[in-house]
mmCIF file of C-alpha atoms in Angstrom:
data_model
loop_
_atom_site.group_PDB
_atom_site.id
_atom_site.type_symbol
_atom_site.label_atom_id
_atom_site.label_comp_id
_atom_site.label_asym_id
_atom_site.label_seq_id
_atom_site.Cartn_x
_atom_site.Cartn_y
_atom_site.Cartn_z
ATOM 1 C CA UNK A 96 -15.812 -4.242 2.692
ATOM 2 C CA UNK A 97 -13.098 -1.889 3.925
ATOM 3 C CA UNK A 98 -15.072 1.256 3.430
ATOM 4 C CA UNK A 99 -13.109 1.882 0.254
ATOM 5 C CA UNK A 100 -14.901 0.875 -2.976
ATOM 6 C CA UNK A 101 -13.241 0.639 -6.344
ATOM 7 C CA UNK A 102 -14.890 0.065 -9.691
ATOM 8 C CA UNK A 103 -14.601 -1.543 -11.993
ATOM 9 C CA UNK A 104 -12.672 -4.572 -10.516
ATOM 10 C CA UNK A 105 -11.486 -5.699 -13.933
ATOM 11 C CA UNK A 106 -10.949 -3.563 -16.992
ATOM 12 C CA UNK A 107 -9.615 -4.693 -20.380
ATOM 13 C CA UNK A 108 -8.916 -1.690 -22.863
ATOM 14 C CA UNK A 109 -7.214 -1.235 -25.981
ATOM 15 C CA UNK A 110 -4.382 1.424 -26.389
ATOM 16 C CA UNK A 111 -6.668 3.839 -28.160
ATOM 17 C CA UNK A 112 -9.365 3.627 -25.520
ATOM 18 C CA UNK A 113 -10.470 6.107 -22.873
ATOM 19 C CA UNK A 114 -11.684 4.714 -19.580
ATOM 20 C CA UNK A 115 -11.953 5.706 -15.997
ATOM 21 C CA UNK A 116 -11.298 4.130 -12.633
ATOM 22 C CA UNK A 117 -13.452 5.154 -9.773
ATOM 23 C CA UNK A 118 -12.857 5.117 -6.007
ATOM 24 C CA UNK A 119 -15.306 5.995 -3.290
ATOM 25 C CA UNK A 120 -14.661 6.094 0.413
ATOM 26 C CA UNK A 121 -17.283 6.281 3.235
ATOM 27 C CA UNK A 122 -14.852 6.814 6.067
ATOM 28 C CA UNK A 123 -14.803 10.563 6.380
ATOM 29 C CA UNK A 124 -11.155 10.498 5.403
ATOM 30 C CA UNK A 125 -9.720 13.702 3.900
ATOM 31 C CA UNK A 126 -6.794 12.165 1.995
ATOM 32 C CA UNK A 127 -6.976 9.736 -0.921
ATOM 33 C CA UNK A 128 -4.178 8.049 -2.882
ATOM 34 C CA UNK A 129 -3.748 6.112 -6.138
ATOM 35 C CA UNK A 130 -1.132 3.390 -6.053
ATOM 36 C CA UNK A 131 0.050 1.109 -8.879
ATOM 37 C CA UNK A 132 0.875 -2.481 -8.070
ATOM 38 C CA UNK A 133 3.025 -4.472 -10.408
ATOM 39 C CA UNK A 134 4.501 -7.911 -9.665
ATOM 40 C CA UNK A 135 7.745 -8.014 -7.857
ATOM 41 C CA UNK A 136 7.832 -4.228 -7.756
ATOM 42 C CA UNK A 137 7.292 -1.832 -4.788
ATOM 43 C CA UNK A 138 3.917 -0.305 -4.685
ATOM 44 C CA UNK A 139 4.228 2.973 -6.662
ATOM 45 C CA UNK A 140 2.623 6.079 -5.297
ATOM 46 C CA UNK A 141 0.976 7.926 -8.177
ATOM 47 C CA UNK A 142 -1.183 10.685 -6.839
ATOM 48 C CA UNK A 143 -2.214 12.135 -3.430
ATOM 49 C CA UNK A 144 -5.182 14.323 -2.759
ATOM 50 C CA UNK A 145 -5.221 16.092 0.712
ATOM 51 C CA UNK A 146 -8.451 18.031 1.390
ATOM 52 C CA UNK A 147 -9.183 17.662 -2.295
ATOM 53 C CA UNK A 148 -6.093 19.481 -3.369
ATOM 54 C CA UNK A 149 -3.547 17.371 -5.337
ATOM 55 C CA UNK A 150 -0.321 17.414 -3.334
ATOM 56 C CA UNK A 151 1.647 15.115 -5.257
ATOM 57 C CA UNK A 152 2.151 13.799 -8.869
ATOM 58 C CA UNK A 153 4.835 11.338 -8.585
ATOM 59 C CA UNK A 154 6.168 11.753 -12.137
ATOM 60 C CA UNK A 155 3.366 9.903 -13.652
ATOM 61 C CA UNK A 156 2.940 9.974 -17.387
ATOM 62 C CA UNK A 157 0.223 12.384 -18.642
ATOM 63 C CA UNK A 158 -1.849 9.528 -20.041
ATOM 64 C CA UNK A 159 -3.087 9.021 -16.439
ATOM 65 C CA UNK A 160 -5.328 11.860 -15.246
ATOM 66 C CA UNK A 161 -6.626 11.985 -11.642
ATOM 67 C CA UNK A 162 -9.674 13.897 -10.497
ATOM 68 C CA UNK A 163 -10.963 14.412 -7.089
ATOM 69 C CA UNK A 164 -14.379 16.287 -7.187
ATOM 70 C CA UNK A 165 -14.764 15.989 -3.351
ATOM 71 C CA UNK A 166 -13.184 14.322 -0.413
ATOM 72 C CA UNK A 167 -15.209 11.124 -0.780
ATOM 73 C CA UNK A 168 -14.490 10.343 -4.554
ATOM 74 C CA UNK A 169 -11.337 9.794 -6.613
ATOM 75 C CA UNK A 170 -11.126 9.022 -10.277
ATOM 76 C CA UNK A 171 -8.264 7.945 -12.449
ATOM 77 C CA UNK A 172 -8.799 8.791 -16.172
ATOM 78 C CA UNK A 173 -7.054 6.618 -18.616
ATOM 79 C CA UNK A 174 -6.095 7.549 -22.168
ATOM 80 C CA UNK A 175 -3.789 5.964 -24.803
ATOM 81 C CA UNK A 176 -2.357 3.614 -22.350
ATOM 82 C CA UNK A 177 0.575 1.201 -23.019
ATOM 83 C CA UNK A 178 0.639 -2.540 -22.349
ATOM 84 C CA UNK A 179 3.284 -1.980 -19.657
ATOM 85 C CA UNK A 180 0.539 0.079 -17.756
ATOM 86 C CA UNK A 181 -1.165 -3.238 -17.158
ATOM 87 C CA UNK A 182 -1.321 -3.539 -13.289
ATOM 88 C CA UNK A 183 -3.539 -3.634 -10.241
ATOM 89 C CA UNK A 184 -4.484 -0.015 -9.366
ATOM 90 C CA UNK A 185 -5.226 0.556 -5.770
ATOM 91 C CA UNK A 186 -7.027 3.369 -4.141
ATOM 92 C CA UNK A 187 -6.541 4.186 -0.582
ATOM 93 C CA UNK A 188 -7.661 6.803 1.933
ATOM 94 C CA UNK A 189 -6.535 8.145 5.369
ATOM 95 C CA UNK A 190 -7.378 10.648 7.914
ATOM 96 C CA UNK A 191 -4.600 13.321 7.880
ATOM 97 C CA UNK A 192 -4.139 16.140 10.373
ATOM 98 C CA UNK A 193 -4.339 19.709 8.946
ATOM 99 C CA UNK A 194 -0.669 19.980 9.128
ATOM 100 C CA UNK A 195 -0.252 16.645 7.233
ATOM 101 C CA UNK A 196 1.419 15.167 10.261
ATOM 102 C CA UNK A 197 -1.014 12.666 11.741
ATOM 103 C CA UNK A 198 1.747 10.286 12.674
ATOM 104 C CA UNK A 199 -0.396 7.552 11.984
ATOM 105 C CA UNK A 200 -0.288 6.989 8.245
ATOM 106 C CA UNK A 201 -2.778 4.043 8.451
ATOM 107 C CA UNK A 202 -4.021 3.643 4.944
ATOM 108 C CA UNK A 203 -7.373 1.957 4.206
ATOM 109 C CA UNK A 204 -7.113 0.340 0.637
ATOM 110 C CA UNK A 205 -9.803 -0.660 -1.795
ATOM 111 C CA UNK A 206 -9.755 -4.038 -3.439
ATOM 112 C CA UNK A 207 -8.153 -2.590 -6.577
ATOM 113 C CA UNK A 208 -8.951 -2.314 -10.259
ATOM 114 C CA UNK A 209 -7.083 -4.924 -12.347
ATOM 115 C CA UNK A 210 -6.229 -3.204 -15.732
ATOM 116 C CA UNK A 211 -5.130 -5.124 -18.759
ATOM 117 C CA UNK A 212 -4.032 -3.029 -21.763
ATOM 118 C CA UNK A 213 -4.030 -4.895 -24.988
ATOM 119 C CA UNK B 264 15.464 9.095 0.599
ATOM 120 C CA UNK B 265 13.422 6.580 2.448
ATOM 121 C CA UNK B 266 13.336 3.026 1.537
ATOM 122 C CA UNK B 267 12.608 -0.602 2.702
ATOM 123 C CA UNK B 268 13.911 -3.859 1.483
ATOM 124 C CA UNK B 269 12.185 -7.236 1.794
ATOM 125 C CA UNK B 270 14.909 -9.722 0.758
ATOM 126 C CA UNK B 271 12.765 -12.608 0.406
ATOM 127 C CA UNK B 272 10.296 -13.086 -2.590
ATOM 128 C CA UNK B 273 8.627 -15.976 -0.750
ATOM 129 C CA UNK B 274 8.732 -17.709 2.705
ATOM 130 C CA UNK B 275 7.508 -21.258 3.069
ATOM 131 C CA UNK B 276 6.519 -22.561 6.576
ATOM 132 C CA UNK B 277 4.613 -25.543 7.915
ATOM 133 C CA UNK B 278 1.379 -24.954 9.741
ATOM 134 C CA UNK B 279 2.152 -24.631 13.646
ATOM 135 C CA UNK B 280 5.770 -23.464 12.989
ATOM 136 C CA UNK B 281 6.964 -20.043 13.813
ATOM 137 C CA UNK B 282 7.286 -17.639 10.877
ATOM 138 C CA UNK B 283 9.527 -14.626 10.269
ATOM 139 C CA UNK B 284 9.123 -12.148 7.286
ATOM 140 C CA UNK B 285 12.137 -9.934 6.978
ATOM 141 C CA UNK B 286 12.167 -6.194 6.406
ATOM 142 C CA UNK B 287 15.204 -3.716 6.601
ATOM 143 C CA UNK B 288 14.881 -0.023 6.214
ATOM 144 C CA UNK B 289 16.702 3.169 5.390
ATOM 145 C CA UNK B 290 15.545 6.454 6.684
ATOM 146 C CA UNK B 291 17.136 9.578 8.254
ATOM 147 C CA UNK B 292 15.687 10.476 11.679
ATOM 148 C CA UNK B 293 13.282 8.192 13.606
ATOM 149 C CA UNK B 294 11.516 5.683 11.548
ATOM 150 C CA UNK B 295 7.822 5.108 11.400
ATOM 151 C CA UNK B 296 7.438 1.464 10.238
ATOM 152 C CA UNK B 297 4.485 -0.471 9.123
ATOM 153 C CA UNK B 298 3.296 -3.879 8.024
ATOM 154 C CA UNK B 299 0.368 -4.498 5.724
ATOM 155 C CA UNK B 300 -1.103 -7.844 4.409
ATOM 156 C CA UNK B 301 -2.754 -8.457 1.013
ATOM 157 C CA UNK B 302 -5.073 -11.488 0.652
ATOM 158 C CA UNK B 303 -5.925 -12.647 -2.804
ATOM 159 C CA UNK B 304 -8.202 -10.275 -4.723
ATOM 160 C CA UNK B 305 -8.018 -7.933 -1.898
ATOM 161 C CA UNK B 306 -6.473 -4.583 -1.054
ATOM 162 C CA UNK B 307 -3.797 -4.115 1.469
ATOM 163 C CA UNK B 308 -4.882 -4.395 5.076
ATOM 164 C CA UNK B 309 -3.002 -2.679 7.992
ATOM 165 C CA UNK B 310 -1.420 -5.171 10.350
ATOM 166 C CA UNK B 311 0.640 -3.064 12.908
ATOM 167 C CA UNK B 312 2.913 -0.134 13.201
ATOM 168 C CA UNK B 313 5.920 1.206 15.057
ATOM 169 C CA UNK B 314 6.199 4.764 16.043
ATOM 170 C CA UNK B 315 7.944 4.818 19.242
ATOM 171 C CA UNK B 316 8.231 3.037 22.623
ATOM 172 C CA UNK B 317 8.491 -0.765 23.063
ATOM 173 C CA UNK B 318 10.569 -2.467 20.394
ATOM 174 C CA UNK B 319 8.115 -5.428 20.169
ATOM 175 C CA UNK B 320 4.919 -4.369 18.557
ATOM 176 C CA UNK B 321 1.868 -6.515 18.628
ATOM 177 C CA UNK B 322 -0.808 -6.391 15.878
ATOM 178 C CA UNK B 323 -3.796 -8.052 14.198
ATOM 179 C CA UNK B 324 -4.261 -11.812 13.808
ATOM 180 C CA UNK B 325 -1.474 -12.675 16.296
ATOM 181 C CA UNK B 326 1.175 -11.049 14.362
ATOM 182 C CA UNK B 327 3.976 -9.079 16.045
ATOM 183 C CA UNK B 328 7.095 -7.215 14.856
ATOM 184 C CA UNK B 329 10.536 -6.381 16.362
ATOM 185 C CA UNK B 330 12.022 -3.039 15.854
ATOM 186 C CA UNK B 331 15.757 -3.285 15.881
ATOM 187 C CA UNK B 332 17.610 -0.001 15.653
ATOM 188 C CA UNK B 333 21.088 -1.142 15.296
ATOM 189 C CA UNK B 334 20.319 -3.691 12.560
ATOM 190 C CA UNK B 335 17.660 -1.140 10.948
ATOM 191 C CA UNK B 336 15.328 -4.083 10.782
ATOM 192 C CA UNK B 337 11.529 -4.601 11.336
ATOM 193 C CA UNK B 338 10.829 -8.130 10.927
ATOM 194 C CA UNK B 339 7.352 -9.678 11.109
ATOM 195 C CA UNK B 340 6.844 -12.742 13.415
ATOM 196 C CA UNK B 341 4.138 -15.086 14.484
ATOM 197 C CA UNK B 342 4.733 -17.969 16.924
ATOM 198 C CA UNK B 343 2.489 -20.416 15.134
ATOM 199 C CA UNK B 344 1.630 -20.055 11.510
ATOM 200 C CA UNK B 345 -1.938 -20.833 10.144
ATOM 201 C CA UNK B 346 -2.762 -21.873 6.544
ATOM 202 C CA UNK B 347 -4.993 -18.803 6.534
ATOM 203 C CA UNK B 348 -1.962 -16.700 6.981
ATOM 204 C CA UNK B 349 -0.886 -17.345 3.384
ATOM 205 C CA UNK B 350 -0.822 -13.921 1.750
ATOM 206 C CA UNK B 351 1.444 -11.145 0.504
ATOM 207 C CA UNK B 352 3.054 -9.124 3.100
ATOM 208 C CA UNK B 353 4.265 -5.528 2.633
ATOM 209 C CA UNK B 354 6.638 -3.606 4.774
ATOM 210 C CA UNK B 355 6.611 0.149 4.647
ATOM 211 C CA UNK B 356 8.318 3.305 6.106
ATOM 212 C CA UNK B 357 6.966 6.786 6.426
ATOM 213 C CA UNK B 358 8.442 9.173 3.941
ATOM 214 C CA UNK B 359 7.816 12.714 2.877
ATOM 215 C CA UNK B 360 6.966 14.302 -0.507
ATOM 216 C CA UNK B 361 8.520 17.473 -1.843
ATOM 217 C CA UNK B 362 5.488 19.246 -0.491
ATOM 218 C CA UNK B 363 6.254 18.072 3.066
ATOM 219 C CA UNK B 364 3.105 15.802 3.010
ATOM 220 C CA UNK B 365 3.634 12.355 4.531
ATOM 221 C CA UNK B 366 3.555 9.186 2.379
ATOM 222 C CA UNK B 367 4.288 5.582 2.915
ATOM 223 C CA UNK B 368 7.112 3.916 0.968
ATOM 224 C CA UNK B 369 6.415 0.107 0.374
ATOM 225 C CA UNK B 370 8.763 -2.756 -0.139
ATOM 226 C CA UNK B 371 8.355 -5.242 -2.991
ATOM 227 C CA UNK B 372 6.347 -7.743 -0.842
ATOM 228 C CA UNK B 373 6.918 -11.165 0.483
ATOM 229 C CA UNK B 374 4.600 -14.086 -0.308
ATOM 230 C CA UNK B 375 3.975 -16.186 2.627
ATOM 231 C CA UNK B 376 2.935 -19.784 1.950
ATOM 232 C CA UNK B 377 1.887 -21.926 4.932
ATOM 233 C CA UNK B 378 1.424 -25.554 4.162
ATOM 234 C CA UNK B 379 -0.802 -27.826 6.123
#
């Protein structure tokens, strides 16, 4: 265990379903991230929360909706997804300085949630 | 914009032989460079980073990487490969969001296959 836990590990959903992915970190980190991993593509940064405030929405379609109720928990709400959204969704956390310039950028990743959209 | 390129989808090497996984970067200013590894059914794990200083950086599991500014490269190396090194390796460079917050920009990954 890395200290970042993602549930569920596998999810199959229809295009009209609503589901959520959950991420929890017990590392005391103050920044959390959602990445999308698709085969033979670079990891895509989707959302970033720094001190619970969303600092980046990387042009992600509105069918993906993040929620960060506190610095330890991060959700990704899924609604009306498309088959091309099938991928491995990775959550990560890091400890960032107040100015956002820790210089370290060492991310700790969860094991991922494998999403299949039928 | 910052980017990294990993030109090889897969690298094959026999156990005991040296291995190299290639990475080139594009960034304005001084680069912060990283290597992460992903084992099957796991998330990415940090291996090593270059911020400043010695061009040869040592990391976890016997891996090292050489920063070459003139060639804008940051290749991952290991003197003697193990079968257990078989995994997906990602190179990354520090970038910045529109808000000024830092982020990591990853490459497409290189699959390393070490045969017995």
